[in-house]
Short mmCIF file of C-alpha atoms in Angstrom, two decimals:
data_model
loop_
_atom_site.label_atom_id
_atom_site.label_comp_id
_atom_site.label_asym_id
_atom_site.label_seq_id
_atom_site.Cartn_x
_atom_site.Cartn_y
_atom_site.Cartn_z
CA ARG A 1 170.44 92.86 171.39
CA ARG A 2 170.54 96.15 173.47
CA LYS A 3 166.83 95.47 175.55
CA GLU A 4 168.20 91.96 176.26
CA ALA A 5 171.38 92.59 177.52
CA ARG A 6 169.93 95.70 179.61
CA ASP A 7 167.45 93.04 180.72
CA ALA A 8 170.89 90.73 181.77
CA GLU A 9 172.08 93.92 183.77
CA ALA A 10 169.06 94.23 185.28
CA ARG A 11 168.43 90.37 186.34
CA GLN A 12 172.42 90.55 187.41
CA TYR A 13 171.59 93.25 190.13
CA LEU A 14 168.84 91.89 191.23
CA ASN A 15 170.35 88.62 191.80
CA LEU A 16 173.15 89.91 193.50
CA THR A 17 170.83 92.57 196.19
CA GLN A 18 169.10 89.72 196.61
CA ALA A 19 172.69 87.85 197.56
CA ILE A 20 173.42 90.59 199.90
CA ALA A 21 170.50 90.50 201.12
CA ASP A 22 170.15 86.25 202.02
CA LYS A 23 173.26 86.52 204.06
CA LYS A 24 172.50 89.13 205.95
CA ASP A 25 169.48 87.10 206.88
CA ALA A 26 170.92 83.60 207.42
CA ALA A 27 173.78 85.59 209.42
CA GLU A 28 170.98 86.99 211.42
CA ALA A 29 169.51 83.66 211.60
CA SER A 30 172.68 82.43 213.33
CA LEU A 31 173.46 85.05 215.77
CA VAL A 32 169.91 83.58 217.08
CA TYR A 33 171.85 80.39 217.56
CA ASP A 34 174.67 81.55 218.91
CA ASP A 35 177.17 80.82 216.11
CA LYS A 36 178.75 84.06 215.47
CA SER A 37 181.72 81.97 214.13
CA LYS A 38 179.30 81.86 210.71
CA ALA A 39 177.74 84.85 211.15
CA ALA A 40 181.04 86.29 211.01
CA ILE A 41 181.52 84.42 207.36
CA LEU A 42 177.86 85.12 206.47
CA ILE A 43 179.02 89.08 206.94
CA LYS A 44 181.72 89.10 205.85
CA GLU A 45 180.88 87.58 201.88
CA ALA A 46 177.83 90.10 201.95
CA GLU A 47 180.49 92.94 202.28
CA ASN A 48 182.35 91.57 199.38
CA LEU A 49 179.12 90.97 197.20
CA LEU A 50 178.15 94.61 198.20
CA ALA A 51 181.81 96.02 196.87
CA THR A 52 180.72 94.91 193.59
CA LEU A 53 177.10 96.36 193.55
CA PRO A 54 176.64 99.24 190.81
CA GLN A 55 176.31 102.80 192.03
CA ASN A 56 176.00 104.12 188.65
CA GLU A 57 172.32 105.61 188.82
CA LYS A 58 170.83 107.37 192.28
CA THR A 59 168.65 104.72 192.67
CA GLU A 60 171.53 102.03 192.58
CA LYS A 61 173.35 104.26 194.89
CA ASP A 62 170.64 104.83 197.38
CA LYS A 63 170.40 100.70 197.45
CA PHE A 64 173.85 100.81 198.03
CA LEU A 65 173.81 102.93 201.33
CA GLU A 66 170.28 100.60 202.53
CA LEU A 67 171.52 96.91 201.92
CA GLN A 68 175.63 98.67 203.65
CA LYS A 69 173.53 100.72 206.74
CA MET A 70 171.33 96.75 206.83
CA LEU A 71 174.87 95.24 207.06
CA ALA A 72 176.30 97.45 209.10
CA ALA A 73 173.67 97.11 211.78
CA THR A 74 173.80 93.19 211.97
CA ALA A 75 177.44 93.23 212.38
CA GLU A 76 176.89 95.57 215.44
CA LYS A 77 174.87 92.71 217.02
CA LEU A 78 177.90 90.10 215.99
CA ARG A 79 180.66 92.55 217.16
CA ASN A 80 178.93 92.74 221.05
CA ILE A 81 180.31 95.81 221.33
CA LYS A 82 179.56 97.46 225.01
CA ILE A 83 179.65 100.89 226.01
CA LEU A 84 181.04 100.99 229.37
CA LYS A 85 180.43 103.87 231.96
CA PRO A 86 184.22 103.62 233.62
CA GLU A 87 184.67 104.80 237.41
CA LEU A 88 187.61 106.78 238.22
CA LEU A 89 189.36 105.02 240.93
CA VAL A 90 192.45 107.34 241.21
CA ASP A 91 194.77 110.45 239.22
CA LEU A 92 198.85 108.93 239.94
CA SER A 93 200.06 112.07 238.26
CA GLU A 94 197.83 113.97 241.22
CA LYS A 95 200.21 112.23 243.70
CA ASN A 96 203.53 112.55 241.54
CA THR A 97 203.51 114.94 238.34
CA GLU A 98 205.82 112.72 236.79
CA ALA A 99 204.81 109.74 237.57
CA LYS A 100 205.54 106.98 234.69
CA VAL A 101 203.70 103.60 235.35
CA ARG A 102 203.04 101.34 232.86
CA SER A 103 200.87 97.64 234.65
CA ILE A 104 198.86 97.46 237.62
CA MET A 105 198.32 94.18 239.70
CA LYS A 106 195.67 93.89 241.77
CA ILE A 107 196.39 92.30 245.76
CA GLY A 108 193.66 91.72 248.30
CA SER A 109 191.90 95.54 248.73
CA SER A 110 194.94 97.55 246.91
CA LEU A 111 196.25 97.78 243.32
CA ILE A 112 199.60 98.18 242.88
CA ALA A 113 201.25 100.74 239.91
CA TYR A 114 204.24 100.72 238.74
CA GLY A 115 206.80 100.66 235.56
CA PRO A 116 210.27 100.32 234.46
CA GLU A 117 210.92 104.07 234.29
CA ASP A 118 209.03 104.86 237.29
CA ASN A 119 211.25 104.38 241.04
CA SER A 120 208.16 103.76 242.80
CA LEU A 121 205.29 102.01 243.94
CA TYR A 122 201.95 103.27 243.99
CA VAL A 123 199.74 101.53 246.53
CA VAL A 124 196.01 102.45 245.56
CA ASN A 125 193.16 101.18 248.47
CA THR A 126 190.24 100.34 245.94
CA VAL A 127 187.70 101.36 249.02
CA THR A 128 189.35 105.19 250.68
CA LYS A 129 191.25 105.36 247.21
CA ASN A 130 194.10 106.50 249.05
CA VAL A 131 197.74 106.25 247.34
CA THR A 132 200.44 106.30 249.33
CA LEU A 133 204.24 106.07 247.40
CA LYS A 134 206.99 102.74 248.52
CA LYS A 135 210.62 103.99 246.86
CA HIS A 136 212.49 101.30 245.60
CA ASP A 137 215.71 103.50 243.83
CA SER A 138 218.02 99.82 244.51
CA ILE A 139 215.40 97.98 242.87
CA LYS A 140 214.90 99.15 239.37
CA ASN A 141 212.96 98.57 236.29
CA LEU A 142 209.94 96.64 237.43
CA TYR A 143 208.61 94.72 234.16
CA ARG A 144 205.61 92.41 234.71
CA SER A 145 204.30 91.12 238.16
CA ALA A 146 201.43 88.26 239.39
CA VAL A 147 199.99 87.68 242.88
CA PRO A 148 199.93 84.08 244.22
CA ALA A 149 195.77 82.85 245.56
CA GLU A 150 196.86 83.59 248.22
CA GLU A 151 197.32 87.20 248.23
CA ASP A 152 200.23 87.74 250.04
CA LYS A 153 202.78 88.88 247.84
CA VAL A 154 203.43 90.52 244.26
CA VAL A 155 206.41 88.82 242.42
CA PHE A 156 208.15 92.13 240.50
CA VAL A 157 210.46 90.62 237.19
CA THR A 158 212.70 93.71 236.10
CA LYS A 159 213.73 94.46 232.57
CA ASP A 160 217.18 92.83 233.19
CA ASN A 161 215.34 88.96 234.81
CA GLY A 162 215.42 89.78 238.77
CA VAL A 163 212.89 89.09 240.96
CA ALA A 164 211.58 91.27 243.75
CA GLU A 165 208.86 90.63 245.91
CA TYR A 166 206.19 93.29 247.97
CA ASN A 167 204.99 92.78 251.74
CA PRO A 168 201.59 93.99 251.82
CA LYS A 169 201.69 93.69 255.63
CA ASP A 170 205.07 95.63 256.09
CA ASP A 171 204.86 97.56 252.83
CA SER A 172 208.54 96.30 252.27
CA LEU A 173 210.02 95.07 248.44
CA THR A 174 212.62 92.55 248.42
CA ALA A 175 214.88 91.35 245.67
CA LYS A 176 214.82 88.08 245.74
CA THR A 177 216.69 84.98 243.66
CA ILE A 178 216.54 83.41 240.32
CA ALA A 179 218.40 81.41 238.18
CA PHE A 180 217.51 80.48 234.28
CA SER A 181 218.74 76.86 232.59
CA VAL A 182 219.67 79.26 229.08
CA ALA A 183 222.25 82.41 229.36
CA LYS A 184 220.17 84.90 227.82
CA PRO A 185 216.81 84.76 228.74
CA ASN A 186 214.19 87.44 227.46
CA ILE A 187 211.42 87.35 229.85
CA ALA A 188 208.61 89.25 228.65
CA ASP A 189 205.88 88.05 231.38
CA ILE A 190 205.36 86.05 234.37
CA GLY A 191 202.63 84.06 236.15
CA ILE A 192 202.12 81.81 239.48
CA TYR A 193 200.55 78.55 239.93
CA ASN A 194 200.46 76.61 243.23
CA ARG A 195 203.39 79.15 244.43
CA LYS A 196 205.42 78.37 241.33
CA ILE A 197 206.58 80.36 239.01
CA TYR A 198 206.04 80.13 234.96
CA SER A 199 208.15 82.86 233.58
CA LEU A 200 207.56 83.71 229.44
CA ASP A 201 210.90 83.33 228.05
CA ALA A 202 209.56 84.77 223.99
CA ALA A 203 213.42 84.74 222.91
CA ASN A 204 214.06 81.41 223.55
CA ARG A 205 210.63 80.08 222.83
CA GLN A 206 210.08 78.64 225.72
CA ILE A 207 208.21 78.79 229.48
CA TYR A 208 210.50 77.17 233.08
CA LYS A 209 208.94 76.79 235.99
CA HIS A 210 210.68 77.25 239.07
CA ASN A 211 209.99 76.32 243.15
CA PRO A 212 210.31 79.11 245.76
CA THR A 213 213.67 78.40 247.87
CA ALA A 214 214.12 80.10 251.53
CA LEU A 215 216.20 83.20 249.25
CA GLY A 216 213.80 83.30 246.12
CA TYR A 217 213.19 80.81 243.53
CA ASP A 218 215.42 78.09 241.42
CA LYS A 219 216.81 78.02 237.92
CA GLY A 220 213.64 76.61 236.48
CA SER A 221 213.35 73.68 234.20
CA ALA A 222 212.33 73.99 230.36
CA TRP A 223 208.11 73.16 230.93
CA ILE A 224 206.59 73.48 227.84
CA LYS A 225 207.72 69.83 226.07
CA SER A 226 206.20 69.83 222.59
CA GLY A 227 208.80 71.14 219.66
CA GLY A 228 208.03 73.65 217.51
CA THR A 229 205.93 75.69 219.60
CA ASP A 230 206.48 79.48 218.28
CA LEU A 231 206.25 81.79 221.31
CA ALA A 232 208.49 84.69 219.28
CA ASP A 233 206.23 87.53 219.42
CA ALA A 234 204.37 86.19 222.95
CA VAL A 235 204.00 88.92 224.95
CA SER A 236 201.81 87.79 227.81
CA ILE A 237 200.90 85.25 230.06
CA ALA A 238 197.82 84.34 232.61
CA VAL A 239 198.28 80.51 234.22
CA ASP A 240 194.82 78.54 235.66
CA GLY A 241 195.84 75.72 235.98
CA ASP A 242 196.06 75.83 232.41
CA VAL A 243 198.54 77.93 230.78
CA PHE A 244 197.76 80.55 227.93
CA VAL A 245 200.19 82.77 226.01
CA LEU A 246 199.26 85.56 224.52
CA LYS A 247 200.84 86.71 221.46
CA GLN A 248 201.54 90.24 219.72
CA ASN A 249 199.12 89.20 216.35
CA GLY A 250 196.20 88.06 218.36
CA ALA A 251 197.08 84.69 218.52
CA ILE A 252 197.19 82.60 221.98
CA LYS A 253 198.16 79.13 223.04
CA LYS A 254 197.15 77.25 225.25
CA TYR A 255 199.60 74.61 226.86
CA TYR A 256 198.35 71.62 229.83
CA THR A 257 201.01 69.85 231.88
CA GLY A 258 203.90 70.88 229.10
CA ALA A 259 202.00 70.07 225.81
CA GLU A 260 200.42 72.41 223.57
CA GLN A 261 196.05 72.14 223.87
CA PRO A 262 193.86 72.75 220.18
CA PHE A 263 192.79 76.76 220.37
CA GLY A 264 191.40 79.00 218.55
CA ILE A 265 189.21 82.61 218.83
CA SER A 266 186.12 82.13 217.55
CA GLY A 267 183.80 84.61 216.51
CA LEU A 268 185.44 87.99 217.06
CA ASP A 269 185.07 90.59 214.96
CA PRO A 270 187.36 92.76 214.24
CA ILE A 271 190.46 90.26 214.72
CA LEU A 272 193.03 91.43 217.57
CA ASN A 273 195.32 94.11 216.82
CA LYS A 274 198.43 93.86 218.80
CA PRO A 275 197.79 93.03 222.14
CA THR A 276 199.60 93.29 225.28
CA ILE A 277 198.02 91.61 227.97
CA ILE A 278 196.24 88.27 228.68
CA TRP A 279 194.18 87.67 232.12
CA THR A 280 192.50 85.70 233.51
CA GLY A 281 191.60 83.54 237.28
CA SER A 282 191.19 80.05 238.51
CA GLY A 283 187.50 81.60 239.70
CA SER A 284 186.32 83.04 236.50
CA ASP A 285 185.26 81.52 233.29
CA LYS A 286 186.17 84.17 230.95
CA ILE A 287 189.46 85.44 228.99
CA LEU A 288 190.33 89.44 228.87
CA ILE A 289 192.54 90.59 226.26
CA LEU A 290 192.64 93.96 226.69
CA GLU A 291 193.81 96.16 222.61
CA PRO A 292 195.39 99.38 223.35
CA ILE A 293 194.95 100.47 220.15
CA GLY A 294 190.89 99.47 219.60
CA LYS A 295 190.99 100.90 223.11
CA ARG A 296 188.87 97.73 223.85
CA ILE A 297 188.89 94.68 226.48
CA VAL A 298 187.71 91.32 224.51
CA ALA A 299 186.18 88.47 226.17
CA LEU A 300 186.52 85.17 225.44
CA ASP A 301 185.19 81.98 226.88
CA LYS A 302 188.36 79.55 227.91
CA ASN A 303 187.76 77.34 225.02
CA GLY A 304 188.21 80.45 222.71
CA LYS A 305 184.88 81.98 221.83
CA PHE A 306 183.87 84.97 221.68
CA LEU A 307 181.74 86.71 224.32
CA ALA A 308 181.42 90.25 224.13
CA GLN A 309 183.95 93.13 223.92
CA TYR A 310 184.79 96.54 225.49
CA THR A 311 185.90 100.31 225.15
CA ALA A 312 184.57 103.12 227.20
CA PRO A 313 185.11 107.04 225.37
CA GLU A 314 187.29 107.95 228.33
CA TRP A 315 189.83 105.75 227.32
CA GLN A 316 192.95 107.26 225.94
CA ASN A 317 195.51 104.52 225.91
CA PRO A 318 194.48 101.63 228.04
CA ILE A 319 197.95 99.87 229.43
CA GLY A 320 197.08 97.57 231.81
CA LEU A 321 194.58 95.70 233.00
CA THR A 322 194.16 93.80 236.07
CA ALA A 323 190.70 91.90 237.50
CA ALA A 324 189.31 90.51 240.82
CA ASP A 325 189.72 86.77 240.45
CA ASP A 326 185.85 85.94 239.14
CA GLY A 327 186.12 88.60 237.04
CA ARG A 328 183.53 91.02 236.97
CA THR A 329 184.80 93.88 238.68
CA VAL A 330 188.34 95.20 236.25
CA TYR A 331 190.54 97.76 236.35
CA VAL A 332 192.44 99.88 233.87
CA LEU A 333 195.25 101.83 233.56
CA ASP A 334 194.99 104.46 231.08
CA GLY A 335 198.01 106.94 231.59
CA SER A 336 198.14 107.71 234.41
CA LYS A 337 195.04 107.49 235.32
CA ILE A 338 192.74 103.98 236.57
CA TYR A 339 189.56 103.24 236.13
CA ARG A 340 186.75 100.74 238.06
CA VAL A 341 184.88 98.92 236.08
CA GLY A 342 182.05 95.63 236.51
CA LEU A 343 181.67 93.26 233.21
#
């Protein structure tokens, strides 16, 4: 009976190790056919089986480590992590030791760096790398921004729901008027499309579309038509005809003409952890997402399919992201440093 029990344990062990290897091979095959979602499921199933594998004897421990290494190699292929060699464009602390920038926005051949706790705009020429400071003591708390397709201005929203515009031709920053159809909006971000502002109100779970006026923008109309939309933890918006909204939990909502569209992220491992910025452009076939915790940029296609993820050993706390309209040249704000990378 003892021999039968030992034989049964041995068969169970062999079956378990074979099942792990089979799932690993099936995941590899799925990757060949670019089915990252299926590969991710198979890898997770194999990892769960591996966790149950006995490690009582040296041979069992060696087998465990062998299988663990094999699964890790396949997982790396699935994750498609690319290590970048970013170019340090500028360090703003060399221009102002008290710089407290939190965001960047590209306009033409310049970058505009700013933050709600800094009363200066930092205008960076991406060609010459020169940095000029623009004081804005009367317009405070610049929070998020957007640039129209014409690239003739940068529109800022402030922490108290005000709006200002930067004109690169005369280097001026001017306060503009804007109103909202609710008493207490909480504008998390803005996007621009066809000269109209789309303001993301997380508190009221709504997006407002504002038309330009002679003095700024009108109070806007509620743009989302479908009820029950959950935008309570929305953090960022990107507009390219469709509207994409990023939530703090890593989910992305997609809308077209005010109606929510089916959208889900597929094939990404690990899942997003408190991402902060979503970016896309009308000239790009990609969506880029910045995740400071993982020090990574995640690239999806516009149907939510995972393409690649990027990181760099130089990045310590990447907090800002902007890109050229085609999405190939990306600028990352890391503390007071701005890096340029090609994707």
